[in-house]
Amino acid sequence: MKIHGSILKMYRDLHSWVGIGAGILLFICFVAGSLTMFDHEISGWAQPVKQHYPIPELSAYDDAYAQLQQLHPKAAAGVTVYFNADAPAPFVWQETPSRGFQLRNPLYYAGLDQNGQLQVSRSETSQLGELIDLLHRTAGIPGLAGHHYLGEIVMGVASLLYFIALVSGVVLLLPNLVQDFFSLRRQSHKKFWLDSHNLLGLTSLPFHIVISITVVVFAFHDPIYDHLEQYVQVPEAEQFVPQRPAQSAATSLQPISALYQQARAKGNGATVTELRMMLSGPRQTVRAALQSEPHYTRGARNGYLMLNPATAEVQNNAMVPGAQPGYGAAVDLAFAAHFGGYGGYGLKWLYFLLGLAGAMLFYSGNLLWLETRRVKQLAAEQPAKVRFVAALTVGACNGCLLGLAASLLASKWLSSMTGDINSLTMALYYLVFIGTLVWSFAQGAAKSALLQLKLLALLLLALLLALLLLALLLALLLLAVPLSSLLAPLVPAAGVWPARDGSEWLLEFTVLVLALGCYAFAALLQRRFYQAKTDSIWALA
């Protein structure tokens, strides 16, 4: 296919500048987003003590909830009732009910003892998975814009640029698509990165298109929906009708068993995993969470059905998996395609790998921009903009990786030392991120990159060897995740706990593989940097 040179130049400039403008933010979001595929597992892994009350028979929930209303009436108005066997307890609620993320908001767990009496325990829970999800949504940009995070708005704009970069990149590849698609030219570092960048982009193009479009919708859905409501009449069955506040939850609420049976009957064959009581505000409802293997779901793991707490009638069925035709099904598909909410764990692992590959796509794009714009003269000083982008790329990307590794390590070691582990974990991430960024600007991209990647590998390995190193020098905490679990029983006073089930062992094995990969990548970069020509920003010698 032939395209005029002037058109290709225009698209090349467009692709370069929108890629540079959004690439670093997208790198952070994609790395964190790949981890959010297992955010619940990560939060569970970071819990020093896992609460567990046995899940009773359905008939026992009514009496248990009556006891909860009597002992903790405020909690009963916002409690989540679990029915799945792997839940930590039949009843779980937050100390301060909130739909948003809060750093310090202890959880309460309640269940029945052998005599049928309600037992309650309180836990300062680690929210490491939620912190990583927040990083994924905001790229670490703090602040609020209305009831949205400022970072979400910024990432909406970045994703719009991202979509433009995807389209322009495809146009650039069209003239030589057939002969260059699977080529990897190793004779030139620039050509190797170019071929790798093109291969990553083309093979995962549908995934990137879906992610870019859905992020724009997530970021700007309020103005989009407000505008659409002027022209689209919502079907009566999908409208949420506010209920008058009940005088007393004890007198107006249907039995838990009746609400469960109604949700099961109206859930299109889905499994009812939980009921969330929302009884404290003017719009009282009971939200049933539905899991359905054959269907897409609106949430990351669940679909939802809203029930009237006083009559058990359906208030809103727009998010029932597989029950909506046309527009509703398309919305469910869009949400599921972004969250990976279908296909089980096999698809989650695929999304995990696609997320890491996407991060490499943006990283390699920045490297290509740098190689294209450097001055190719012997011993020439590179332009300030090239040195700035090189340091920013290395510092921000490695700072994100090091911050996440330090957060993983801290969640394992510091839980027994503080009651506010979430605030400490967030502060540690920003401290490491900013410190790495300053380090890169102070020492330059090449010198700082090698040490940062080696430190990253050591931090990840350290959850293996941290307990062994503690006897020598605690301040280093260098070699981290899996061996901590193996050696934890030998040093119980350290407060570190071993892996307790298959998912935690698999998580630690994955960290080990990533650590070895980082170290191998650092070794390759070291060889590359020492072999670089003196006019390269990557030259060490």
Coordinates of C-alpha atoms in Angstrom, one line a residue:
M1 CA 0.0 0.0 0.0
K2 CA 1.4 3.4 -1.0
I3 CA 0.9 6.6 1.1
H4 CA 2.3 10.0 0.1
G5 CA 5.4 11.0 2.1
S6 CA 3.9 14.2 3.4
I7 CA 1.0 12.3 4.9
L8 CA 3.3 9.8 6.5
K9 CA 5.4 12.7 8.0
M10 CA 2.3 14.3 9.4
Y11 CA 1.2 11.0 11.0
R12 CA 4.7 10.3 12.3
D13 CA 4.9 13.7 14.0
L14 CA 1.4 13.2 15.4
H15 CA 2.3 9.7 16.7
S16 CA 5.5 10.9 18.3
W17 CA 4.1 13.9 20.1
V18 CA 0.9 12.4 21.4
G19 CA 2.9 9.3 22.4
I20 CA 5.4 11.3 24.4
G21 CA 2.7 13.4 25.9
A22 CA 0.8 10.4 27.3
G23 CA 3.3 7.5 27.3
I24 CA 4.8 7.8 30.8
L25 CA 1.4 8.2 32.5
L26 CA 0.1 5.2 30.5
F27 CA 3.2 3.2 31.6
I28 CA 2.3 3.7 35.2
C29 CA -1.4 2.9 34.7
F30 CA -0.7 -0.3 32.6
V31 CA 1.8 -1.7 35.2
A32 CA -0.6 -1.0 38.0
G33 CA -3.5 -2.2 35.9
S34 CA -1.9 -5.5 35.2
L35 CA -1.6 -6.1 39.0
T36 CA -5.3 -5.1 39.5
M37 CA -6.2 -8.4 37.8
F38 CA -5.4 -9.9 41.1
D39 CA -6.1 -7.0 43.5
H40 CA -8.2 -9.2 45.8
E41 CA -5.5 -11.8 46.0
I42 CA -2.8 -9.2 46.7
S43 CA -4.9 -7.6 49.5
G44 CA -5.4 -11.1 51.0
W45 CA -1.7 -11.8 50.7
A46 CA -0.9 -8.6 52.6
Q47 CA -3.2 -9.5 55.5
P48 CA -1.3 -10.6 58.6
V49 CA -4.3 -12.5 59.9
K50 CA -7.1 -13.7 57.7
Q51 CA -10.5 -13.5 59.4
H52 CA -12.7 -16.5 58.9
Y53 CA -16.1 -17.3 60.3
P54 CA -17.9 -20.3 58.8
I55 CA -20.7 -19.6 56.3
P56 CA -23.9 -20.9 57.8
E57 CA -27.0 -22.4 56.2
L58 CA -29.3 -19.9 54.5
S59 CA -32.0 -20.3 57.2
A60 CA -29.5 -19.2 59.9
Y61 CA -28.9 -15.8 58.3
D62 CA -32.2 -14.3 59.4
D63 CA -31.6 -14.9 63.1
A64 CA -27.9 -13.8 62.8
Y65 CA -29.0 -10.5 61.1
A66 CA -31.6 -9.9 63.8
Q67 CA -28.8 -10.2 66.4
L68 CA -26.7 -7.8 64.4
Q69 CA -29.6 -5.3 64.3
Q70 CA -29.9 -5.5 68.0
L71 CA -26.2 -5.3 68.9
H72 CA -25.0 -3.0 66.1
P73 CA -28.0 -1.2 64.4
K74 CA -25.9 1.3 62.6
A75 CA -23.7 -1.5 61.1
A76 CA -26.7 -3.5 60.1
A77 CA -27.8 -0.6 57.8
G78 CA -24.6 -0.9 55.7
V79 CA -23.4 -4.5 56.2
T80 CA -22.4 -6.8 53.3
V81 CA -23.9 -10.3 53.7
Y82 CA -21.7 -13.0 52.1
F83 CA -22.9 -16.4 50.9
N84 CA -19.8 -17.8 49.1
A85 CA -17.7 -20.4 51.0
D86 CA -14.4 -18.5 50.6
A87 CA -15.8 -15.3 52.2
P88 CA -14.0 -14.2 55.4
A89 CA -17.3 -14.0 57.3
P90 CA -21.1 -14.0 56.8
F91 CA -21.3 -10.3 57.7
V92 CA -18.7 -7.6 57.0
W93 CA -18.9 -3.8 57.4
Q94 CA -16.7 -0.8 57.5
E95 CA -16.2 1.3 60.6
T96 CA -17.2 4.4 58.5
P97 CA -19.5 3.5 55.6
S98 CA -18.2 4.9 52.4
R99 CA -18.3 4.1 48.7
G100 CA -15.0 5.8 48.1
F101 CA -11.5 4.7 49.0
Q102 CA -10.3 5.6 52.5
L103 CA -6.8 4.9 53.8
R104 CA -7.9 4.1 57.4
N105 CA -11.3 2.5 57.6
P106 CA -11.1 -0.7 59.7
L107 CA -13.4 -3.7 58.9
Y108 CA -15.6 -5.6 61.2
Y109 CA -16.4 -9.3 60.7
A110 CA -19.3 -11.1 62.3
G111 CA -20.4 -14.7 62.3
L112 CA -22.1 -17.3 64.5
D113 CA -20.4 -19.5 67.0
Q114 CA -21.3 -23.1 67.8
N115 CA -24.2 -22.0 70.0
G116 CA -25.7 -19.7 67.4
Q117 CA -24.5 -16.5 69.1
L118 CA -23.1 -13.6 67.0
Q119 CA -19.4 -13.0 67.4
V120 CA -17.7 -9.8 66.2
S121 CA -14.1 -9.0 65.5
R122 CA -12.3 -5.8 64.3
S123 CA -9.4 -5.7 61.9
E124 CA -7.0 -3.0 60.6
T125 CA -7.0 -4.4 57.1
S126 CA -4.3 -3.9 54.4
Q127 CA -5.8 -2.3 51.3
L128 CA -2.7 -2.9 49.1
G129 CA -4.9 -4.1 46.2
E130 CA -7.1 -1.0 46.4
L131 CA -4.0 1.3 46.6
I132 CA -2.7 -0.4 43.4
D133 CA -6.1 0.1 41.8
L134 CA -6.1 3.8 42.7
L135 CA -2.6 4.1 41.1
H136 CA -4.0 2.4 38.0
R137 CA -6.9 4.8 37.8
T138 CA -5.0 8.0 38.5
A139 CA -1.4 7.3 37.6
G140 CA -0.6 8.6 41.1
I141 CA -1.8 12.1 40.4
P142 CA -3.4 13.4 43.7
G143 CA -6.4 15.7 44.1
L144 CA -10.1 15.8 43.5
A145 CA -12.2 17.3 40.8
G146 CA -15.7 17.3 42.1
H147 CA -16.5 13.7 43.1
H148 CA -13.9 12.3 40.7
Y149 CA -10.1 12.0 41.3
L150 CA -8.2 14.6 39.3
G151 CA -5.9 11.8 38.0
E152 CA -9.0 10.1 36.4
I153 CA -9.7 13.2 34.4
V154 CA -6.1 13.5 33.3
M155 CA -6.0 9.9 32.3
G156 CA -9.2 10.4 30.3
V157 CA -7.3 13.1 28.3
A158 CA -4.2 10.8 28.1
S159 CA -6.3 8.0 26.8
L160 CA -7.8 10.2 24.1
L161 CA -4.2 11.0 23.0
Y162 CA -3.4 7.3 23.3
F163 CA -6.2 6.4 20.8
I164 CA -4.9 9.0 18.4
A165 CA -1.4 7.5 18.7
L166 CA -2.8 4.0 18.0
V167 CA -4.6 5.2 14.8
S168 CA -1.6 7.2 13.5
G169 CA 0.7 4.3 14.3
V170 CA -1.3 1.9 12.2
V171 CA -1.3 4.4 9.3
L172 CA 2.5 4.5 9.6
L173 CA 2.8 0.7 9.4
L174 CA 0.5 0.2 6.4
P175 CA 3.0 0.8 3.6
N176 CA 5.4 -2.0 4.9
L177 CA 3.0 -4.0 7.0
V178 CA 3.5 -7.4 5.3
Q179 CA 7.2 -7.5 5.1
D180 CA 7.9 -5.8 8.5
F181 CA 5.3 -7.4 10.7
F182 CA 7.3 -10.2 12.3
S183 CA 10.8 -8.9 11.6
L184 CA 13.2 -8.2 14.5
R185 CA 16.4 -6.6 13.2
R186 CA 19.1 -7.1 15.7
Q187 CA 21.9 -5.4 13.8
S188 CA 20.8 -2.0 15.1
H189 CA 19.5 -1.1 18.5
K190 CA 17.2 1.5 17.1
K191 CA 15.8 -0.9 14.5
F192 CA 15.4 -3.6 17.2
W193 CA 13.4 -1.3 19.4
L194 CA 11.3 -0.1 16.4
D195 CA 10.5 -3.6 15.4
S196 CA 9.7 -4.6 19.0
H197 CA 7.5 -1.5 19.4
N198 CA 5.6 -2.3 16.1
L199 CA 5.1 -6.0 17.0
L200 CA 3.8 -5.2 20.5
G201 CA 1.4 -2.6 19.1
L202 CA 0.0 -4.6 16.3
T203 CA -0.4 -7.9 18.1
S204 CA -2.3 -6.3 20.9
L205 CA -4.1 -3.6 18.9
P206 CA -7.7 -4.7 19.7
F207 CA -6.9 -4.8 23.4
H208 CA -5.4 -1.2 23.3
I209 CA -8.4 0.2 21.3
V210 CA -10.8 -1.2 23.9
I211 CA -8.8 0.1 26.8
S212 CA -8.3 3.6 25.3
I213 CA -12.0 4.0 24.5
T214 CA -13.4 2.7 27.8
V215 CA -11.0 4.9 29.8
V216 CA -12.3 8.0 28.0
V217 CA -15.9 6.9 28.8
F218 CA -15.1 6.1 32.5
A219 CA -13.4 9.5 32.9
F220 CA -16.1 11.6 31.2
H221 CA -19.2 9.5 31.7
D222 CA -21.0 12.1 33.8
P223 CA -21.2 14.8 31.1
I224 CA -21.8 12.1 28.5
Y225 CA -24.7 10.6 30.4
D226 CA -26.1 14.0 31.3
H227 CA -26.1 15.0 27.7
L228 CA -27.7 11.7 26.5
E229 CA -30.5 12.0 29.1
Q230 CA -31.8 15.0 27.1
Y231 CA -32.5 12.7 24.1
V232 CA -32.8 9.1 25.5
Q233 CA -35.8 8.0 27.6
V234 CA -34.7 5.4 30.2
P235 CA -37.1 2.4 30.2
E236 CA -39.2 2.3 33.3
A237 CA -37.8 -1.1 34.3
E238 CA -34.3 0.4 34.4
Q239 CA -35.2 3.5 36.4
F240 CA -34.1 3.7 40.0
V241 CA -37.1 4.8 42.1
P242 CA -36.0 6.4 45.4
Q243 CA -37.7 4.9 48.4
R244 CA -38.9 6.7 51.5
P245 CA -36.7 6.2 54.5
A246 CA -37.8 3.3 56.6
Q247 CA -38.7 4.0 60.2
S248 CA -36.8 1.0 61.4
A249 CA -34.7 -1.5 59.6
A250 CA -36.1 -4.2 62.0
T251 CA -39.7 -3.6 61.0
S252 CA -39.3 -2.8 57.3
L253 CA -36.6 -5.1 56.0
Q254 CA -37.5 -8.4 54.3
P255 CA -35.7 -11.5 55.8
I256 CA -32.2 -12.1 54.4
S257 CA -33.3 -15.5 53.1
A258 CA -36.3 -13.9 51.2
L259 CA -34.0 -11.3 49.6
Y260 CA -31.5 -13.9 48.6
Q261 CA -34.2 -16.1 47.0
Q262 CA -35.6 -13.1 45.1
A263 CA -32.2 -12.1 43.8
R264 CA -31.6 -15.7 42.7
A265 CA -35.0 -15.9 41.0
K266 CA -34.5 -12.6 39.1
G267 CA -30.7 -13.0 38.5
N268 CA -30.9 -14.7 35.1
G269 CA -29.5 -17.9 36.5
A270 CA -26.5 -16.2 38.2
T271 CA -25.0 -17.1 41.5
V272 CA -25.8 -14.7 44.4
T273 CA -22.5 -14.1 46.2
E274 CA -23.5 -11.2 48.5
L275 CA -26.2 -8.7 49.5
R276 CA -25.1 -5.2 50.3
M277 CA -27.5 -3.4 52.6
M278 CA -27.8 0.3 51.7
L279 CA -30.4 1.4 54.3
S280 CA -29.0 4.6 55.8
G281 CA -29.7 7.1 53.0
P282 CA -32.8 8.4 51.3
R283 CA -32.5 5.9 48.4
Q284 CA -32.7 2.7 50.3
T285 CA -31.9 -0.5 48.5
V286 CA -30.3 -3.9 48.7
R287 CA -27.7 -4.6 46.1
A288 CA -27.3 -8.2 45.2
A289 CA -23.9 -9.2 43.6
L290 CA -24.3 -11.8 40.8
Q291 CA -21.6 -14.1 39.3
S292 CA -22.3 -15.7 36.0
E293 CA -19.7 -17.6 34.1
P294 CA -21.5 -17.6 30.7
H295 CA -22.1 -13.9 30.7
Y296 CA -20.3 -10.6 30.8
T297 CA -20.7 -8.5 34.0
R298 CA -20.8 -4.8 34.5
G299 CA -18.4 -4.9 37.5
A300 CA -14.9 -6.2 37.5
R301 CA -16.2 -9.5 39.0
N302 CA -19.9 -9.2 39.5
G303 CA -23.2 -8.0 37.9
Y304 CA -25.8 -6.4 40.2
L305 CA -29.5 -6.4 40.9
M306 CA -31.2 -3.7 43.1
L307 CA -34.0 -4.8 45.4
N308 CA -36.5 -2.9 47.5
P309 CA -35.6 -3.8 51.1
A310 CA -39.2 -3.6 52.4
T311 CA -40.9 -5.6 49.6
A312 CA -38.0 -7.5 47.8
E313 CA -39.3 -6.1 44.5
V314 CA -36.8 -5.4 41.8
Q315 CA -35.8 -1.7 41.7
N316 CA -33.2 -1.9 38.9
N317 CA -32.2 -4.9 36.7
A318 CA -30.0 -3.0 34.2
M319 CA -26.8 -4.7 35.5
V320 CA -28.0 -8.3 35.6
P321 CA -25.5 -10.4 33.6
G322 CA -26.8 -11.5 30.2
A323 CA -30.3 -10.1 30.8
Q324 CA -30.1 -6.9 28.8
P325 CA -30.5 -6.6 25.1
G326 CA -29.1 -4.0 22.8
Y327 CA -27.5 -1.0 24.5
G328 CA -27.3 -2.6 28.0
A329 CA -25.5 -5.6 26.6
A330 CA -23.0 -3.3 24.7
V331 CA -22.3 -1.4 28.0
D332 CA -21.7 -4.7 29.9
L333 CA -19.4 -5.8 27.1
A334 CA -17.4 -2.6 27.3
F335 CA -17.0 -2.8 31.1
A336 CA -16.1 -6.5 30.9
A337 CA -13.6 -5.9 28.1
H338 CA -11.8 -3.3 30.2
F339 CA -11.8 -5.2 33.6
G340 CA -11.3 -8.7 32.2
G341 CA -14.5 -9.7 33.9
Y342 CA -15.0 -12.8 31.9
G343 CA -13.1 -16.0 31.0
G344 CA -12.0 -16.9 34.5
Y345 CA -8.4 -16.8 35.7
G346 CA -7.0 -17.8 32.3
L347 CA -8.1 -14.5 30.9
K348 CA -6.9 -12.6 33.9
W349 CA -3.4 -13.9 33.3
L350 CA -3.7 -12.9 29.6
Y351 CA -4.7 -9.4 30.7
F352 CA -1.8 -9.4 33.1
L353 CA 0.6 -10.1 30.3
L354 CA -1.1 -7.7 27.9
G355 CA -0.8 -5.0 30.6
L356 CA 3.0 -5.5 31.0
A357 CA 3.4 -5.7 27.2
G358 CA 1.5 -2.4 27.0
A359 CA 3.8 -0.8 29.5
M360 CA 6.8 -1.9 27.3
L361 CA 5.0 -0.5 24.3
F362 CA 5.0 3.0 25.8
Y363 CA 8.6 2.6 27.2
S364 CA 9.9 1.6 23.8
G365 CA 8.1 4.4 22.2
N366 CA 9.9 6.9 24.3
L367 CA 13.3 5.2 23.6
L368 CA 12.6 5.5 19.9
W369 CA 11.8 9.2 20.2
L370 CA 15.1 9.7 22.1
E371 CA 17.2 7.8 19.5
T372 CA 15.6 9.6 16.6
R373 CA 16.3 13.1 18.1
R374 CA 19.8 12.7 19.5
V375 CA 22.7 14.5 17.9
K376 CA 24.8 11.9 16.0
Q377 CA 28.2 13.6 16.3
L378 CA 31.3 12.3 18.1
A379 CA 31.3 13.4 21.8
A380 CA 28.5 15.8 21.2
E381 CA 26.4 17.0 24.1
Q382 CA 22.8 16.0 23.6
P383 CA 20.1 18.7 23.4
A384 CA 18.4 19.6 26.7
K385 CA 15.1 18.2 25.6
V386 CA 16.6 14.8 24.8
R387 CA 18.4 14.6 28.2
F388 CA 15.2 15.8 30.0
V389 CA 12.9 13.2 28.3
A390 CA 15.5 10.4 28.9
A391 CA 15.8 11.2 32.6
L392 CA 12.0 11.6 32.9
T393 CA 11.3 8.3 31.2
V394 CA 13.8 6.4 33.3
G395 CA 12.9 8.1 36.5
A396 CA 9.1 7.9 36.3
C397 CA 9.0 4.3 34.9
N398 CA 11.6 2.9 37.3
G399 CA 10.2 5.0 40.1
C400 CA 6.8 3.4 39.6
L401 CA 8.3 -0.1 39.6
L402 CA 10.5 0.6 42.6
G403 CA 7.6 2.2 44.5
L404 CA 5.3 -0.8 43.9
A405 CA 8.1 -3.2 44.9
A406 CA 8.8 -1.2 48.1
S407 CA 5.0 -1.2 48.9
L408 CA 4.9 -5.0 48.5
L409 CA 7.9 -5.3 50.9
A410 CA 6.5 -2.9 53.4
S411 CA 3.1 -4.6 53.6
K412 CA 4.8 -7.8 54.6
W413 CA 7.2 -6.3 57.1
L414 CA 5.6 -3.3 58.7
S415 CA 2.0 -4.6 59.4
S416 CA 3.1 -5.7 62.9
M417 CA 4.8 -2.3 63.6
T418 CA 1.9 0.1 62.8
G419 CA -1.8 0.3 62.9
D420 CA -2.0 2.5 59.8
I421 CA -0.2 0.4 57.2
N422 CA -2.2 1.9 54.3
S423 CA -1.0 5.5 54.9
L424 CA 2.5 4.3 55.4
T425 CA 2.4 2.2 52.2
M426 CA 1.1 5.2 50.1
A427 CA 3.7 7.5 51.6
L428 CA 6.4 5.0 50.9
Y429 CA 5.3 4.7 47.2
Y430 CA 5.5 8.5 46.7
L431 CA 8.7 8.8 48.6
V432 CA 10.4 6.1 46.4
F433 CA 8.8 7.5 43.2
I434 CA 9.9 11.1 43.8
G435 CA 13.4 10.0 45.0
T436 CA 13.9 7.9 41.9
L437 CA 12.9 10.7 39.7
V438 CA 15.3 13.1 41.4
W439 CA 18.0 10.4 41.2
S440 CA 17.5 10.1 37.4
F441 CA 17.7 13.9 36.8
A442 CA 20.8 14.2 39.1
Q443 CA 22.8 11.4 37.6
G444 CA 21.4 11.1 34.1
A445 CA 19.4 8.4 32.4
A446 CA 22.1 5.9 31.7
K447 CA 23.9 5.9 35.1
S448 CA 20.7 5.8 37.2
A449 CA 18.8 3.2 35.0
L450 CA 21.2 0.4 35.7
L451 CA 21.3 0.8 39.5
Q452 CA 17.5 1.3 39.6
L453 CA 16.8 -1.9 37.7
K454 CA 19.2 -3.9 39.8
L455 CA 17.7 -2.4 43.0
L456 CA 14.3 -3.4 41.7
A457 CA 15.4 -7.0 41.1
L458 CA 16.8 -7.1 44.6
L459 CA 13.7 -5.6 46.2
L460 CA 11.5 -8.2 44.5
L461 CA 13.9 -11.0 45.4
A462 CA 14.0 -9.8 48.9
L463 CA 10.6 -11.2 49.9
L464 CA 12.6 -14.4 49.5
L465 CA 15.6 -13.5 51.5
A466 CA 14.6 -10.6 53.7
L467 CA 14.5 -12.6 57.0
L468 CA 18.0 -14.0 56.3
L469 CA 19.3 -10.5 55.7
L470 CA 17.6 -9.2 58.8
A471 CA 20.2 -11.0 60.9
L472 CA 22.9 -9.1 59.0
L473 CA 21.6 -5.7 58.1
L474 CA 17.9 -4.9 58.4
A475 CA 18.2 -1.5 56.7
L476 CA 18.9 -3.1 53.3
L477 CA 15.8 -5.4 53.1
L478 CA 17.1 -6.3 49.7
L479 CA 15.9 -9.7 48.7
A480 CA 12.2 -10.0 49.2
V481 CA 8.9 -11.8 48.6
P482 CA 8.8 -15.6 48.5
L483 CA 11.7 -16.5 50.9
S484 CA 10.1 -14.3 53.6
S485 CA 7.2 -16.8 53.6
L486 CA 9.5 -19.8 53.7
L487 CA 11.6 -18.4 56.5
A488 CA 8.8 -16.6 58.5
P489 CA 8.1 -19.6 60.8
L490 CA 11.8 -19.5 61.9
V491 CA 11.6 -15.9 63.1
P492 CA 8.1 -15.5 64.5
A493 CA 9.0 -12.3 66.4
A494 CA 9.5 -10.5 63.1
G495 CA 5.8 -10.5 62.5
V496 CA 6.1 -11.8 58.9
W497 CA 3.7 -14.5 57.9
P498 CA 4.1 -17.3 55.3
A499 CA 2.0 -18.0 52.3
R500 CA -1.2 -19.7 53.4
D501 CA -2.8 -21.1 50.2
G502 CA -2.1 -21.8 46.6
S503 CA -3.0 -18.3 45.3
E504 CA -0.4 -16.7 47.7
W505 CA 2.3 -19.2 46.7
L506 CA 1.5 -18.4 43.0
L507 CA 1.7 -14.7 43.7
E508 CA 5.1 -15.0 45.3
F509 CA 6.4 -17.2 42.5
T510 CA 5.2 -14.6 40.0
V511 CA 7.2 -11.9 41.9
L512 CA 10.2 -14.2 41.8
V513 CA 9.9 -14.6 38.0
L514 CA 9.5 -10.8 37.6
A515 CA 12.6 -10.2 39.8
L516 CA 14.8 -12.5 37.7
G517 CA 13.4 -10.8 34.6
C518 CA 14.3 -7.4 35.9
Y519 CA 17.9 -8.5 36.7
A520 CA 18.3 -10.1 33.3
F521 CA 17.1 -6.9 31.7
A522 CA 19.5 -4.9 33.8
A523 CA 22.4 -7.1 32.6
L524 CA 21.3 -6.6 28.9
L525 CA 21.1 -2.8 29.5
Q526 CA 24.5 -2.7 31.1
R527 CA 26.1 -4.4 28.1
R528 CA 24.2 -2.1 25.8
F529 CA 25.3 1.0 27.7
Y530 CA 29.0 0.1 27.7
Q531 CA 28.9 -0.6 24.0
A532 CA 27.0 2.6 23.1
K533 CA 28.7 5.2 21.0
T534 CA 30.0 8.3 22.8
D535 CA 27.3 10.4 21.2
S536 CA 24.5 8.4 22.8
I537 CA 22.7 9.5 25.9
W538 CA 23.0 5.9 27.0
A539 CA 26.8 5.8 26.9
L540 CA 28.5 5.1 30.2
A541 CA 32.1 5.0 29.0

